[in-house]
GROMACS .gro file of C-alpha atoms in nm:
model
  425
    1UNK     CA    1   6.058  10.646  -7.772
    2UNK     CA    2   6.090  10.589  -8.184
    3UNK     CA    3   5.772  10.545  -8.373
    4UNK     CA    4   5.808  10.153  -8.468
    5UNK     CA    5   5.511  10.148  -8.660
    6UNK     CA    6   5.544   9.927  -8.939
    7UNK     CA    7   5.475   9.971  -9.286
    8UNK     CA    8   5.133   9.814  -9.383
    9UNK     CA    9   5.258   9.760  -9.705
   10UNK     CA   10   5.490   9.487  -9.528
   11UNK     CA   11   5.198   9.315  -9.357
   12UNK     CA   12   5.043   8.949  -9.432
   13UNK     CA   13   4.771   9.023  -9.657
   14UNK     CA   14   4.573   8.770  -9.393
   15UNK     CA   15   4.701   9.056  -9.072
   16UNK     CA   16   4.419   9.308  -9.238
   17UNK     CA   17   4.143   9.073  -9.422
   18UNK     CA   18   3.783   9.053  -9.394
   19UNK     CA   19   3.651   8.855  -9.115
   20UNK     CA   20   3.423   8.664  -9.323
   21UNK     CA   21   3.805   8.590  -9.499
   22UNK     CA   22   3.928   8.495  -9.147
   23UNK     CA   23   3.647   8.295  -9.049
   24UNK     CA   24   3.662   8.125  -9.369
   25UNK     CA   25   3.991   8.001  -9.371
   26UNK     CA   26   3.961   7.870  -9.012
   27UNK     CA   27   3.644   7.662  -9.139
   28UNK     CA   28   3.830   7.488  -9.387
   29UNK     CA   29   4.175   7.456  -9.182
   30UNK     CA   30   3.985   7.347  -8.862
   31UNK     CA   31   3.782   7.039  -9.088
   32UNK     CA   32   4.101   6.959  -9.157
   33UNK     CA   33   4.261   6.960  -8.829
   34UNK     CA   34   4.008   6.757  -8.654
   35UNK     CA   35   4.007   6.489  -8.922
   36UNK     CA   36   4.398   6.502  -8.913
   37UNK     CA   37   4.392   6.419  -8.547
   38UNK     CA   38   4.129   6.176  -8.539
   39UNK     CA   39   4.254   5.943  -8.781
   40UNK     CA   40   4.609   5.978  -8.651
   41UNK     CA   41   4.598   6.014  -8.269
   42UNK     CA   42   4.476   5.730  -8.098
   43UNK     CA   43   4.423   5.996  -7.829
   44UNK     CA   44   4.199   6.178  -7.999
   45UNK     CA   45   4.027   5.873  -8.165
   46UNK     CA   46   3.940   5.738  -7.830
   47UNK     CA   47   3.787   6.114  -7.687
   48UNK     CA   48   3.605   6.187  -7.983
   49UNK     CA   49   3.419   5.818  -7.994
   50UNK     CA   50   3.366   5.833  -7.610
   51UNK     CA   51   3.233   6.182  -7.677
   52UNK     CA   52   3.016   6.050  -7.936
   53UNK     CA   53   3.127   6.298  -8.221
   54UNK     CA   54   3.307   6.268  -8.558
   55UNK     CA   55   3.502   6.547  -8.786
   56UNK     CA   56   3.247   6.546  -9.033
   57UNK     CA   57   3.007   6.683  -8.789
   58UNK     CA   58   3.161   7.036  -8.791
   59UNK     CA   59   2.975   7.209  -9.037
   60UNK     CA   60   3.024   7.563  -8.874
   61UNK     CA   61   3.318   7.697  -8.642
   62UNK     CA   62   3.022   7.714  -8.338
   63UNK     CA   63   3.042   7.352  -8.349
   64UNK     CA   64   3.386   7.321  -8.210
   65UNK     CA   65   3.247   7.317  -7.871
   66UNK     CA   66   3.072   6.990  -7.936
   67UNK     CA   67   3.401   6.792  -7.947
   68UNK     CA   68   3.612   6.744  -7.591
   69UNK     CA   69   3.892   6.929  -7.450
   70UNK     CA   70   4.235   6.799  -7.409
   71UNK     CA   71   4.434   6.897  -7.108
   72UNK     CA   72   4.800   6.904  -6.992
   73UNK     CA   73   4.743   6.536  -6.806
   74UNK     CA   74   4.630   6.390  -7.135
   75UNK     CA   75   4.980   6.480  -7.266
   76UNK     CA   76   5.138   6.365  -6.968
   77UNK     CA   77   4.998   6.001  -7.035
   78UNK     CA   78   5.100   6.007  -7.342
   79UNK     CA   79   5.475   6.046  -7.307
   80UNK     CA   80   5.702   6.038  -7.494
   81UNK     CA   81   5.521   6.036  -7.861
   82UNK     CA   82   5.152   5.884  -7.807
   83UNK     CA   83   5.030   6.283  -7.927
   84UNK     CA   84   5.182   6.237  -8.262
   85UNK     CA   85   5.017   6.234  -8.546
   86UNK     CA   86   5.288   6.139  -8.837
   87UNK     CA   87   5.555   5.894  -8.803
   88UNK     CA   88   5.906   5.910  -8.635
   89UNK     CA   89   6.070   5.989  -8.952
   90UNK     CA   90   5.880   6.265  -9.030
   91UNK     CA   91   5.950   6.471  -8.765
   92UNK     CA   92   6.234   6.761  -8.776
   93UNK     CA   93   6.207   6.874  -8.419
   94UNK     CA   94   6.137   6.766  -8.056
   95UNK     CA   95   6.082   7.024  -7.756
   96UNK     CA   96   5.936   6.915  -7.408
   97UNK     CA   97   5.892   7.084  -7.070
   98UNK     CA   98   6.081   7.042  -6.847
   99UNK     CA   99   5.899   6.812  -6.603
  100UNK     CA  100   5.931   6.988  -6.228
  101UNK     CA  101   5.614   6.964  -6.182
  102UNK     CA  102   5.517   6.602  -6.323
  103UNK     CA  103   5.563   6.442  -6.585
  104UNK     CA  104   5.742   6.628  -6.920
  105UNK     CA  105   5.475   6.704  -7.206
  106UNK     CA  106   5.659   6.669  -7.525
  107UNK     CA  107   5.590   6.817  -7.901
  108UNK     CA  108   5.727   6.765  -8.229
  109UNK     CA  109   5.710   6.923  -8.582
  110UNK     CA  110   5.735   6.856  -8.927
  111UNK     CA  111   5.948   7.127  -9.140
  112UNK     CA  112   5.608   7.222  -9.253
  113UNK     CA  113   5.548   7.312  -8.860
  114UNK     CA  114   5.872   7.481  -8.825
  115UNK     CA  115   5.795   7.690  -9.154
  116UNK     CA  116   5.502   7.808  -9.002
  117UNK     CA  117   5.609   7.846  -8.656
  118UNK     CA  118   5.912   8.084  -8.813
  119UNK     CA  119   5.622   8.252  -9.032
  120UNK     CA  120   5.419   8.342  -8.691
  121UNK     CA  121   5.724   8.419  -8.497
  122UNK     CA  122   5.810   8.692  -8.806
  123UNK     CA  123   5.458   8.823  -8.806
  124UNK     CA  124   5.518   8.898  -8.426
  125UNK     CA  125   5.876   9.041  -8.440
  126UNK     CA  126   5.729   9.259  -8.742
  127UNK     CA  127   5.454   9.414  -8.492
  128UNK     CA  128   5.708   9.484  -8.257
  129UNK     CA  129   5.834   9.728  -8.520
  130UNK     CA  130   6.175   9.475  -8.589
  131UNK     CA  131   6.238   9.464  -8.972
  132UNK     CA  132   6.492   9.303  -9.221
  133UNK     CA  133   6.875   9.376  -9.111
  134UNK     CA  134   6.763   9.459  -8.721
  135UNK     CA  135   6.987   9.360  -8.435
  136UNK     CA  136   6.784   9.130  -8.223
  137UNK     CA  137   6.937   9.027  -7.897
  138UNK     CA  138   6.765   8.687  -7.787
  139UNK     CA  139   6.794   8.633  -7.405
  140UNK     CA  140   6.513   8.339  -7.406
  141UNK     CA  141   6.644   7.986  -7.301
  142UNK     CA  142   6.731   7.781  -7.596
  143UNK     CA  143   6.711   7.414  -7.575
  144UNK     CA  144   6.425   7.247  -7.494
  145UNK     CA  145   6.203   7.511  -7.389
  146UNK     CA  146   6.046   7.685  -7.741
  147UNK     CA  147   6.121   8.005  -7.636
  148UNK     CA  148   6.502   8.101  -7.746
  149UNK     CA  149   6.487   7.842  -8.079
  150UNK     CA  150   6.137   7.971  -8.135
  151UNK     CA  151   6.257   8.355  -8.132
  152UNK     CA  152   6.532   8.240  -8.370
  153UNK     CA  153   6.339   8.066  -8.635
  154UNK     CA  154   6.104   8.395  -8.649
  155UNK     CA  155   6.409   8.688  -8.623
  156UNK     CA  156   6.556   8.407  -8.938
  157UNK     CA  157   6.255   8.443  -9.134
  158UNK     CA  158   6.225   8.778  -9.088
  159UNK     CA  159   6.613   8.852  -9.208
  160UNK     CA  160   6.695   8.981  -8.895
  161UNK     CA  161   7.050   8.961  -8.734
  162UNK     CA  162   7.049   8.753  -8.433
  163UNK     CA  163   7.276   8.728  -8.096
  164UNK     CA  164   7.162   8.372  -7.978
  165UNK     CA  165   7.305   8.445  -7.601
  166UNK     CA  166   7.070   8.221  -7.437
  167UNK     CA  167   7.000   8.345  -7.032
  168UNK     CA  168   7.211   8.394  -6.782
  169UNK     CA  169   7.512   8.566  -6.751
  170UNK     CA  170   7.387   8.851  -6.706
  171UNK     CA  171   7.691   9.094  -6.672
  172UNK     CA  172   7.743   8.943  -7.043
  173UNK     CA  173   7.430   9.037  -7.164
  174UNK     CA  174   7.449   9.413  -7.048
  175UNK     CA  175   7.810   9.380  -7.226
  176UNK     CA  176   7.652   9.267  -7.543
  177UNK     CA  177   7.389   9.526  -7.525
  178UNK     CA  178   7.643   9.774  -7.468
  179UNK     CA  179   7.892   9.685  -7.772
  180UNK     CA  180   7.663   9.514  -7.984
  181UNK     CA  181   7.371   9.741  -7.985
  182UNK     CA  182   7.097   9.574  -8.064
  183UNK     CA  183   6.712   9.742  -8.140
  184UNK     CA  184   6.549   9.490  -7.983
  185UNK     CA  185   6.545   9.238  -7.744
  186UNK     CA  186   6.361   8.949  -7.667
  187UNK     CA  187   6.356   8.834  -7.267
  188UNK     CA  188   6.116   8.777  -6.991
  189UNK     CA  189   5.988   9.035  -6.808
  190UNK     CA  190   6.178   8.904  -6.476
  191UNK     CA  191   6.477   8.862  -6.621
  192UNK     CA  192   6.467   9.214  -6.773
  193UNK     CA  193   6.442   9.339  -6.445
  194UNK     CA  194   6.746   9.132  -6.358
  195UNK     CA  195   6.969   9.327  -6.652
  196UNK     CA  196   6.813   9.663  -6.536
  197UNK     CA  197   6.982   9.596  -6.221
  198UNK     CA  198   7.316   9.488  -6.389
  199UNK     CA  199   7.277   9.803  -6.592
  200UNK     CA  200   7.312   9.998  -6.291
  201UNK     CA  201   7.557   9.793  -6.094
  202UNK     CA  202   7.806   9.831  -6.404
  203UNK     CA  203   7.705  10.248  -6.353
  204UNK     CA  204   7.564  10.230  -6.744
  205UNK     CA  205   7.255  10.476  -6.815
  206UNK     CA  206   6.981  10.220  -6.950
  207UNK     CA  207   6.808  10.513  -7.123
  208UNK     CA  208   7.133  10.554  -7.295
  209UNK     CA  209   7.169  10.195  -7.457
  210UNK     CA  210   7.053  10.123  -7.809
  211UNK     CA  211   6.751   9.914  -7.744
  212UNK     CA  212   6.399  10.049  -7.922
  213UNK     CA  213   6.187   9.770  -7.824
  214UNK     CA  214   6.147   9.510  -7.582
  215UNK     CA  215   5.919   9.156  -7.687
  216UNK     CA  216   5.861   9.003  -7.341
  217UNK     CA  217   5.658   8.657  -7.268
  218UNK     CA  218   5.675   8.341  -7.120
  219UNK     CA  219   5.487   8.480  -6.749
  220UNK     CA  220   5.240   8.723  -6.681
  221UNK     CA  221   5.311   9.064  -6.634
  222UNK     CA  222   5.116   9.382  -6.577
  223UNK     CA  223   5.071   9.742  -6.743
  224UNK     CA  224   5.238   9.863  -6.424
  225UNK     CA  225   5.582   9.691  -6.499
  226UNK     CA  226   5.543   9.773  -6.903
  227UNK     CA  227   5.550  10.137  -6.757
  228UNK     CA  228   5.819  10.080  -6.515
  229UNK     CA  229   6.083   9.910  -6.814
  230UNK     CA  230   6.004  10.119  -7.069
  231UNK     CA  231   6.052  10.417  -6.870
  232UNK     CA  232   6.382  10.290  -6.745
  233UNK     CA  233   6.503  10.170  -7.074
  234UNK     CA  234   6.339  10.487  -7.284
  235UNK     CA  235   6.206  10.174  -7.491
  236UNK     CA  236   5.869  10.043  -7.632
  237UNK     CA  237   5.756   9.710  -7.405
  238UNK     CA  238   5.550   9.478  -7.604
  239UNK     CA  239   5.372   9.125  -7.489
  240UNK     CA  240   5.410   8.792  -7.668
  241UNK     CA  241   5.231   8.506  -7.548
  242UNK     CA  242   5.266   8.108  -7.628
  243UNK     CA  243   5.296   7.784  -7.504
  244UNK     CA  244   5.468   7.475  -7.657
  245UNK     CA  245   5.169   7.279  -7.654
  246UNK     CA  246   5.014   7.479  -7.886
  247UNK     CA  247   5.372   7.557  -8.086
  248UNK     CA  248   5.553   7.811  -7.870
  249UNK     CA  249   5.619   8.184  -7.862
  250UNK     CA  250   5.443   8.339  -8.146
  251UNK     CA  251   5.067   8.254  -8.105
  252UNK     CA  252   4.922   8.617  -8.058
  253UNK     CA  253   5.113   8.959  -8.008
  254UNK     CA  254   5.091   9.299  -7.904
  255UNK     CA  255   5.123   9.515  -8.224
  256UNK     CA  256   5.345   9.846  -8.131
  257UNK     CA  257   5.152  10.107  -8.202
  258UNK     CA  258   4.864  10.034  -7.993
  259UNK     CA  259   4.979   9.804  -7.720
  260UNK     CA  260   4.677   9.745  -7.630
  261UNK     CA  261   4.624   9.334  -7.576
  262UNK     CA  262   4.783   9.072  -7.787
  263UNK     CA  263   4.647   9.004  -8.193
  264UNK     CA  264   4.583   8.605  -8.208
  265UNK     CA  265   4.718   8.452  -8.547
  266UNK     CA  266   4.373   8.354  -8.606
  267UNK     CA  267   4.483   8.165  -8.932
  268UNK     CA  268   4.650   7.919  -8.742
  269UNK     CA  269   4.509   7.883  -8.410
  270UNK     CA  270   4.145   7.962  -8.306
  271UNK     CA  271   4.100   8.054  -7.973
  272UNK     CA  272   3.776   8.010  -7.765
  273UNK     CA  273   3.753   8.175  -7.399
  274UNK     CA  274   3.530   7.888  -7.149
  275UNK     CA  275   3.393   7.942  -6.770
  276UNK     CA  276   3.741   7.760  -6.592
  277UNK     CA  277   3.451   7.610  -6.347
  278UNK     CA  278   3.159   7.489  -6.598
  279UNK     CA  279   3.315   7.460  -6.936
  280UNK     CA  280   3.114   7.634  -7.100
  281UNK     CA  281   3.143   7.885  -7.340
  282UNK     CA  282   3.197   8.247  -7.259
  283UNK     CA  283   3.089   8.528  -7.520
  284UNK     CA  284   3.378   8.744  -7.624
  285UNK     CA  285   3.470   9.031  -7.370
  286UNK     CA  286   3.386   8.808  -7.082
  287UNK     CA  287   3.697   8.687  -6.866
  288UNK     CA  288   3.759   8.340  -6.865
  289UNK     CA  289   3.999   8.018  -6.920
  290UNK     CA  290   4.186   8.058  -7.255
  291UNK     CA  291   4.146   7.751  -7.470
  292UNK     CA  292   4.331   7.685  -7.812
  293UNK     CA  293   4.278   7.417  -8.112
  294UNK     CA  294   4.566   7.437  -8.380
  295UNK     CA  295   4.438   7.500  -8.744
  296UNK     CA  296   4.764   7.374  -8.934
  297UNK     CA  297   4.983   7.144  -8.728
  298UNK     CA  298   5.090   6.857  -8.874
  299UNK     CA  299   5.347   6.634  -8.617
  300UNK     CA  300   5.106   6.710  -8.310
  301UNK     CA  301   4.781   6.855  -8.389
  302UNK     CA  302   4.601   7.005  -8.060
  303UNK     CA  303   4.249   6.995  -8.013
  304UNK     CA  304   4.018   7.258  -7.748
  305UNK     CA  305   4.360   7.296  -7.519
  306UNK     CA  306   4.249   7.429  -7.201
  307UNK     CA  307   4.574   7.621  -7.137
  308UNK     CA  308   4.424   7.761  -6.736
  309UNK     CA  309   4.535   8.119  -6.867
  310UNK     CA  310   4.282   8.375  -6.810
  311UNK     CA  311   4.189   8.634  -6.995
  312UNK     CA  312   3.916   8.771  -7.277
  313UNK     CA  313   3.874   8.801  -7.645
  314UNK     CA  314   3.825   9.096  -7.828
  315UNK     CA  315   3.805   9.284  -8.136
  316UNK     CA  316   4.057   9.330  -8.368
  317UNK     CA  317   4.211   9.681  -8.361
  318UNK     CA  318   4.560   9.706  -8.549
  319UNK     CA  319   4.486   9.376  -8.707
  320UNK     CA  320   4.118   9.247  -8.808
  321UNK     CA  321   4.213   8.905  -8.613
  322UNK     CA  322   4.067   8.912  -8.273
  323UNK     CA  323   4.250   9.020  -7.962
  324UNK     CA  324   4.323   8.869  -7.583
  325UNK     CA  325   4.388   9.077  -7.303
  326UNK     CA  326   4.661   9.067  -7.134
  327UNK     CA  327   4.706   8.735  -6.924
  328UNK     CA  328   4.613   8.816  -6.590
  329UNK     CA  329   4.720   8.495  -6.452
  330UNK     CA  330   4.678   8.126  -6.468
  331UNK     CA  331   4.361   7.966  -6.278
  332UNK     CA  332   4.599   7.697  -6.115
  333UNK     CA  333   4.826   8.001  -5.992
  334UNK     CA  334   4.515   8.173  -5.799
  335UNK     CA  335   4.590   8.129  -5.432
  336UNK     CA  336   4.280   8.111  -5.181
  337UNK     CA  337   4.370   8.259  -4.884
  338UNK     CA  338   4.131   8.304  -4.618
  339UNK     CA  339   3.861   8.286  -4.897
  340UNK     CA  340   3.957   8.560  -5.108
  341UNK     CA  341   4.113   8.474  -5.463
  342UNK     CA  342   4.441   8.642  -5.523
  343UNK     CA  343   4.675   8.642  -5.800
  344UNK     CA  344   5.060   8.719  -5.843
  345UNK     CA  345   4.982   9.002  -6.092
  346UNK     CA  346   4.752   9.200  -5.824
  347UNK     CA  347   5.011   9.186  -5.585
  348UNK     CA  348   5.288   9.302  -5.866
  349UNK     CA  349   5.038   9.571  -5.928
  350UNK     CA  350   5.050   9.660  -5.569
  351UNK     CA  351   5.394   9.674  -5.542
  352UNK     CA  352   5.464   9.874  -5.847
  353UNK     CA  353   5.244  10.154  -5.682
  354UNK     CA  354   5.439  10.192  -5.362
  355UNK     CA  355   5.740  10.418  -5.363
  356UNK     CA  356   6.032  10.263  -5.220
  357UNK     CA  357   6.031   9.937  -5.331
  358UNK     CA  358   6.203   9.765  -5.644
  359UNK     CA  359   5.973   9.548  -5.886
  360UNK     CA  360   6.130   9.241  -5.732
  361UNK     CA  361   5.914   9.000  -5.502
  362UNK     CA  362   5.815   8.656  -5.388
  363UNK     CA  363   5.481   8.516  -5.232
  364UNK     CA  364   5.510   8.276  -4.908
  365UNK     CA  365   5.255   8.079  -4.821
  366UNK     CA  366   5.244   7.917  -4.475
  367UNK     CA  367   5.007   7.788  -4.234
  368UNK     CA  368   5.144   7.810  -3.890
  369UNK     CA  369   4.840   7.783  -3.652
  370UNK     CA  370   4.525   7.712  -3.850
  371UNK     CA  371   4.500   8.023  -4.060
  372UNK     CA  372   4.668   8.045  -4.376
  373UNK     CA  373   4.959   8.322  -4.369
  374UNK     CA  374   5.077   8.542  -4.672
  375UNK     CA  375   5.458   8.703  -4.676
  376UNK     CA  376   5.569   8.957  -4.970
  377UNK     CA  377   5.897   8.908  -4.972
  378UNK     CA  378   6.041   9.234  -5.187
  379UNK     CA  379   6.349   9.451  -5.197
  380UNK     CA  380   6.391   9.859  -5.067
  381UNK     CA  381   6.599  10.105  -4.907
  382UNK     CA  382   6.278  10.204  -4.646
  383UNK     CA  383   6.156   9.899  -4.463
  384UNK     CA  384   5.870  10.148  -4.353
  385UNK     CA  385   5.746  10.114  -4.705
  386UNK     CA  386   5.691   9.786  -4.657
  387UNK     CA  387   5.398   9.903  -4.446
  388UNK     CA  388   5.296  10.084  -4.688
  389UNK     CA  389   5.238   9.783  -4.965
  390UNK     CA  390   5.056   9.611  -4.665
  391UNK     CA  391   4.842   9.872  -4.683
  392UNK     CA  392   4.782   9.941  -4.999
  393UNK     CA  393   4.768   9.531  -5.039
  394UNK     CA  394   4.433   9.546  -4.765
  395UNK     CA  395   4.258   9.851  -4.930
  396UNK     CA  396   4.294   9.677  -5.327
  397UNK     CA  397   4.204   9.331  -5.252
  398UNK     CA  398   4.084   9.273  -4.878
  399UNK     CA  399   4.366   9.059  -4.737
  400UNK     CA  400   4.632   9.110  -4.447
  401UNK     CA  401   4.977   9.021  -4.508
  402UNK     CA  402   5.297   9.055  -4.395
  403UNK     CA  403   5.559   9.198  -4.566
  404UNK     CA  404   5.968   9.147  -4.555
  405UNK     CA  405   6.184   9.447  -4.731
  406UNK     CA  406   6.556   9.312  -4.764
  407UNK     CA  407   6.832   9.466  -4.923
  408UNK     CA  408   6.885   9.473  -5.338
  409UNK     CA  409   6.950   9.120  -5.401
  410UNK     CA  410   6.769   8.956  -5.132
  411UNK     CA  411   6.451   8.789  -5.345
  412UNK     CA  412   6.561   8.502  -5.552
  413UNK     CA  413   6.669   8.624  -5.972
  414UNK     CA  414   6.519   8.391  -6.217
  415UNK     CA  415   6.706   8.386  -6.558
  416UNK     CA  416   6.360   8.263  -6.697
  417UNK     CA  417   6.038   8.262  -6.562
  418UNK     CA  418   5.985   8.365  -6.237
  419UNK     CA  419   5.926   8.159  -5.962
  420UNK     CA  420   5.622   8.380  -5.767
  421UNK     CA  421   5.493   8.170  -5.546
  422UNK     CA  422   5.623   7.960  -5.262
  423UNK     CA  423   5.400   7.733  -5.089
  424UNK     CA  424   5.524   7.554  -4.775
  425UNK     CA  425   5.132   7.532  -4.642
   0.00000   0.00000   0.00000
C-alpha cells in the first residue's frame, strides 16, 4: 500500500492547535449553542426549564452535564420540523431517516450548515490521504440518508472529482472501478464485501484495480475485516463515523497514517462518553455510551445526544483533537442471550478468525422451547468449519450456538447497512 500521508502544510490550522485553543473555542461555540437552542426550540425550552437550568449557567465546558439529554424519541415527537431552530425559509436542506423502525427523525440546514458540513466532510477525505483532482468513487446512498450527498459536499469542497453512483448495481460499480479508476472510494463495509465478491465473479484481480484507499462508515466494523479488505484490495481501510442527527458522515475520522481510532472535529461537536445505565459521566478511556452536543448548527442545533454507540475517548495522536475508538456496537444492538451480552462485532470477529468461511453472516434469534436460541448464518466451501466458529464462538464469549454454512450467496447482501440481526424471539 501507498504512503497517503498528507501534507501538514495542507491541514486546518485548528487539526494541530493547542488544547487550551480547542477547549477554548468549544467554550465560546457551546454558550452559543445552548442559548441558540433554548430561545429557538420549544423542545429545548421546555427540558431546560423542567431541568431547572439556563445557558447562562455554563461558565465552564464541565458544566455541560448539568443540562438534559435529548434522545432519538424526542425527535420522533417532534416530526416533521418541531427541532428547528430558524424558520422554514431559511433552510437549504432536509434529510430524515428512513422510519422502519418508528417514526422518521428529520434534520435540516442552513447553507451555513451545509458549508460546514462540506468543510468537515473535506477535513475527513483529506485524512484519508484524498487531495485536490482525486477520483473519488461514492457508493453511499444518496437521497435522504446523509451519507452519499454528505460524501459529495466534502469530495466538492475538497476539489475532488466525484462518480455520484449511488448503491447498488453492483456489477456497475466493479465496471466503474475498473474503467474509471478511481483512488478512493467511499462505501460501507458490507457492501464492500459485496463488490469484492463481484470482483471475483467478473474473474478481475482486486489487488490489481486502482483503488488506494477505502473511507468506510455508516455500521460497525472490526480491525479483523479492515485486515481482511485491505489485504484483498492491496488498499488502506479507514473508518468514518456520523449520524444525521448530529449532521451526517464527517463527525470524527480515522487519519491514514495511524489508523488507530477516529479524530472527533472537536471544533464543531464536543463529545462526552456517559455510563448507558446511570448517565453519568465516564472519564476518558473508560467505555461507554457516546453522546454528542453540536457547537455550530444553526437549522437544528442538538443538545447532549445520546447516540447508544459505544465506545471511549482518547487522546489526540495525529491530530491534538481527542479520539474515539472504534464503535464496538450500539447498546440497543447488544443481544442477551441466556444472560451473557453479545454483540454483532464479537461474532464478526469470530468469524473472521476461522478459515473457511467468507466475512458474510447473519444472527437468528429464536426461542423455540423456553431457552433463547442463537443461529450464525454464514457462507463456506467446508460446512465442518462451521464447527469450528461454534467453537471458537464458546471459548471467546461463553455461549453455544448453532451455526448454518450455505453456499456463496446464501446470507442476505445489503447495498447499505447491514442488516445483522434477525429476531423472530
Amino acid at each position: 500500500m501507498k504512503d497517503l500521508t498528507p501534507d501538514a502544510a495542507t491541514l486546518d490550522a485548528i487539526e494541530t492547535a493547542s488544547r487550551d485553543e480547542i477547549e477554548a473555542l468549544q467554550l465560546e461555540r457551546l454558550k452559543w449553542s445552548l442559548a441558540h437552542a433554548y430561545e429557538n426550540v420549544p423542545h429545548y425550552t421546555a427540558s431546560f426549564d423542567t431541568a431547572g437550568i439556563h445557558p447562562n449557567d455554563l461558565k465552564t465546558l464541565s458544566d455541560l452535564a448539568k443540562f438534559p439529554f435529548t434522545v432519538k424519541q424526542d425527535l420522533r415527537n417532534n416530526y416533521p420540523f418541531g427541532m428547528f431552530a430558524v424558520p422554514q425559509d431559511q433552510l437549504a436542506r432536509i434529510h430524515a431517516s428512513s422510519g422502519t423502525t418508528g417514526q422518521p427523525t428529520v434534520v435540516g440546514y442552513t447553507e451555513n450548515d451545509l458549508k460546514n458540513w462540506g468543510d468537515v466532510v473535506a477535513r475527513s477525505l483529506r485524512a484519508a490521504g484524498l487531495k485536490r483532482g482525486d477520483l473519488l468513487h461514492n457508493a453511499y446512498g444518496y437521497g435522504l440518508f446523509t451519507g452519499g450527498l454528505g460524501i459529495h459536499l466534502g469530495a466538492d469542497a475538497l476539489g475532488l472529482t466525484t462518480v455520484p453512483i449511488s448503491g447498488g448495481m453492483t456489477p456497475r460499480q466493479v465496471r466503474l472501478i475498473d474503467d474509471f479508476k478511481p483512488k478512493g472510494i467511499t462505501v460501507t463495509p458490507s457492501y464492500a464485501l459485496s463488490i469484492l465478491d463481484e470482483f471475483n465473479d467478473q474473474n478481475l484481480d482486486p489487488r490489481d484495480s486502482s483503488l488506494q484507499v477505502g473511507i468506510f462508515g455508516a455500521e460497525p466494523w472490526t480491525n479483523a475485516m479492515r485486515r481482511e479488505i485491505e489485504d484483498a484490495f492491496d488498499m488502506h481501510a479507514v473508518d468514518i463515523y456520523g449520524l444525521s442527527e448530529v449532521i451526517g458522515p464527517g463527525v470524527s475520522m480515522e487519519c491514514v497514517e495511524t489508523k488507530d481510532g477516529l479524530h472527533i472535529w472537536e471544533d464543531h461537536f464536543y463529545p462526552e462518553i456517559i455510563n448507558p445505565e446511570t448517565g453519568a459521566l465516564a472519564e476518558d478511556g473508560e467505555m461507554g455510551e457516546l453522546v454528542f452536543t453540536s457547537l455550530t448548527k444553526e437549522a437544528f442545533p442538538i443538545i447532549r445526544y445520546r447516540t447508544r454507540d459505544l465506545t471511549r475517548l482518547l487522546p489526540g495522536t495525529a491530530r491534538t483533537m481527542r479520539r474515539m475508538e472504534k464503535v464496538t456496537g450500539r447498546s440497543d444492538d447488544m443481544i442477551i442471550l441466556r444472560g451473557v451480552n453479545v454483540f454483532p462485532t464479537q461474532i464478526e470477529e469470530c468469524l473472521m478468525a476461522t478459515p473457511g468461511l467468507a466475512p458474510h453472516f447473519q444472527i437468528e434469534l429464536s426461542k423455540p422451547d423456553r431457552m433463547d436460541v442463537m443461529e450464525i448464518h454464514c457462507e463456506g466451501q467446508d460446512p465442518s468449519a462451521g464447527d469450528a466458529l461454534a467453537a471458537r464462538i464458546k471459548d471467546s464469549i461463553g455461549i453455544s450456538v448453532k451455526v448454518s454454512v450455505g453456499a456463496t450467496g446464501t446470507v442476505a447482501r445489503s447495498q447499505g447497512k447491514a442488516v445483522r440481526i434477525v429476531d423472530r424471539r
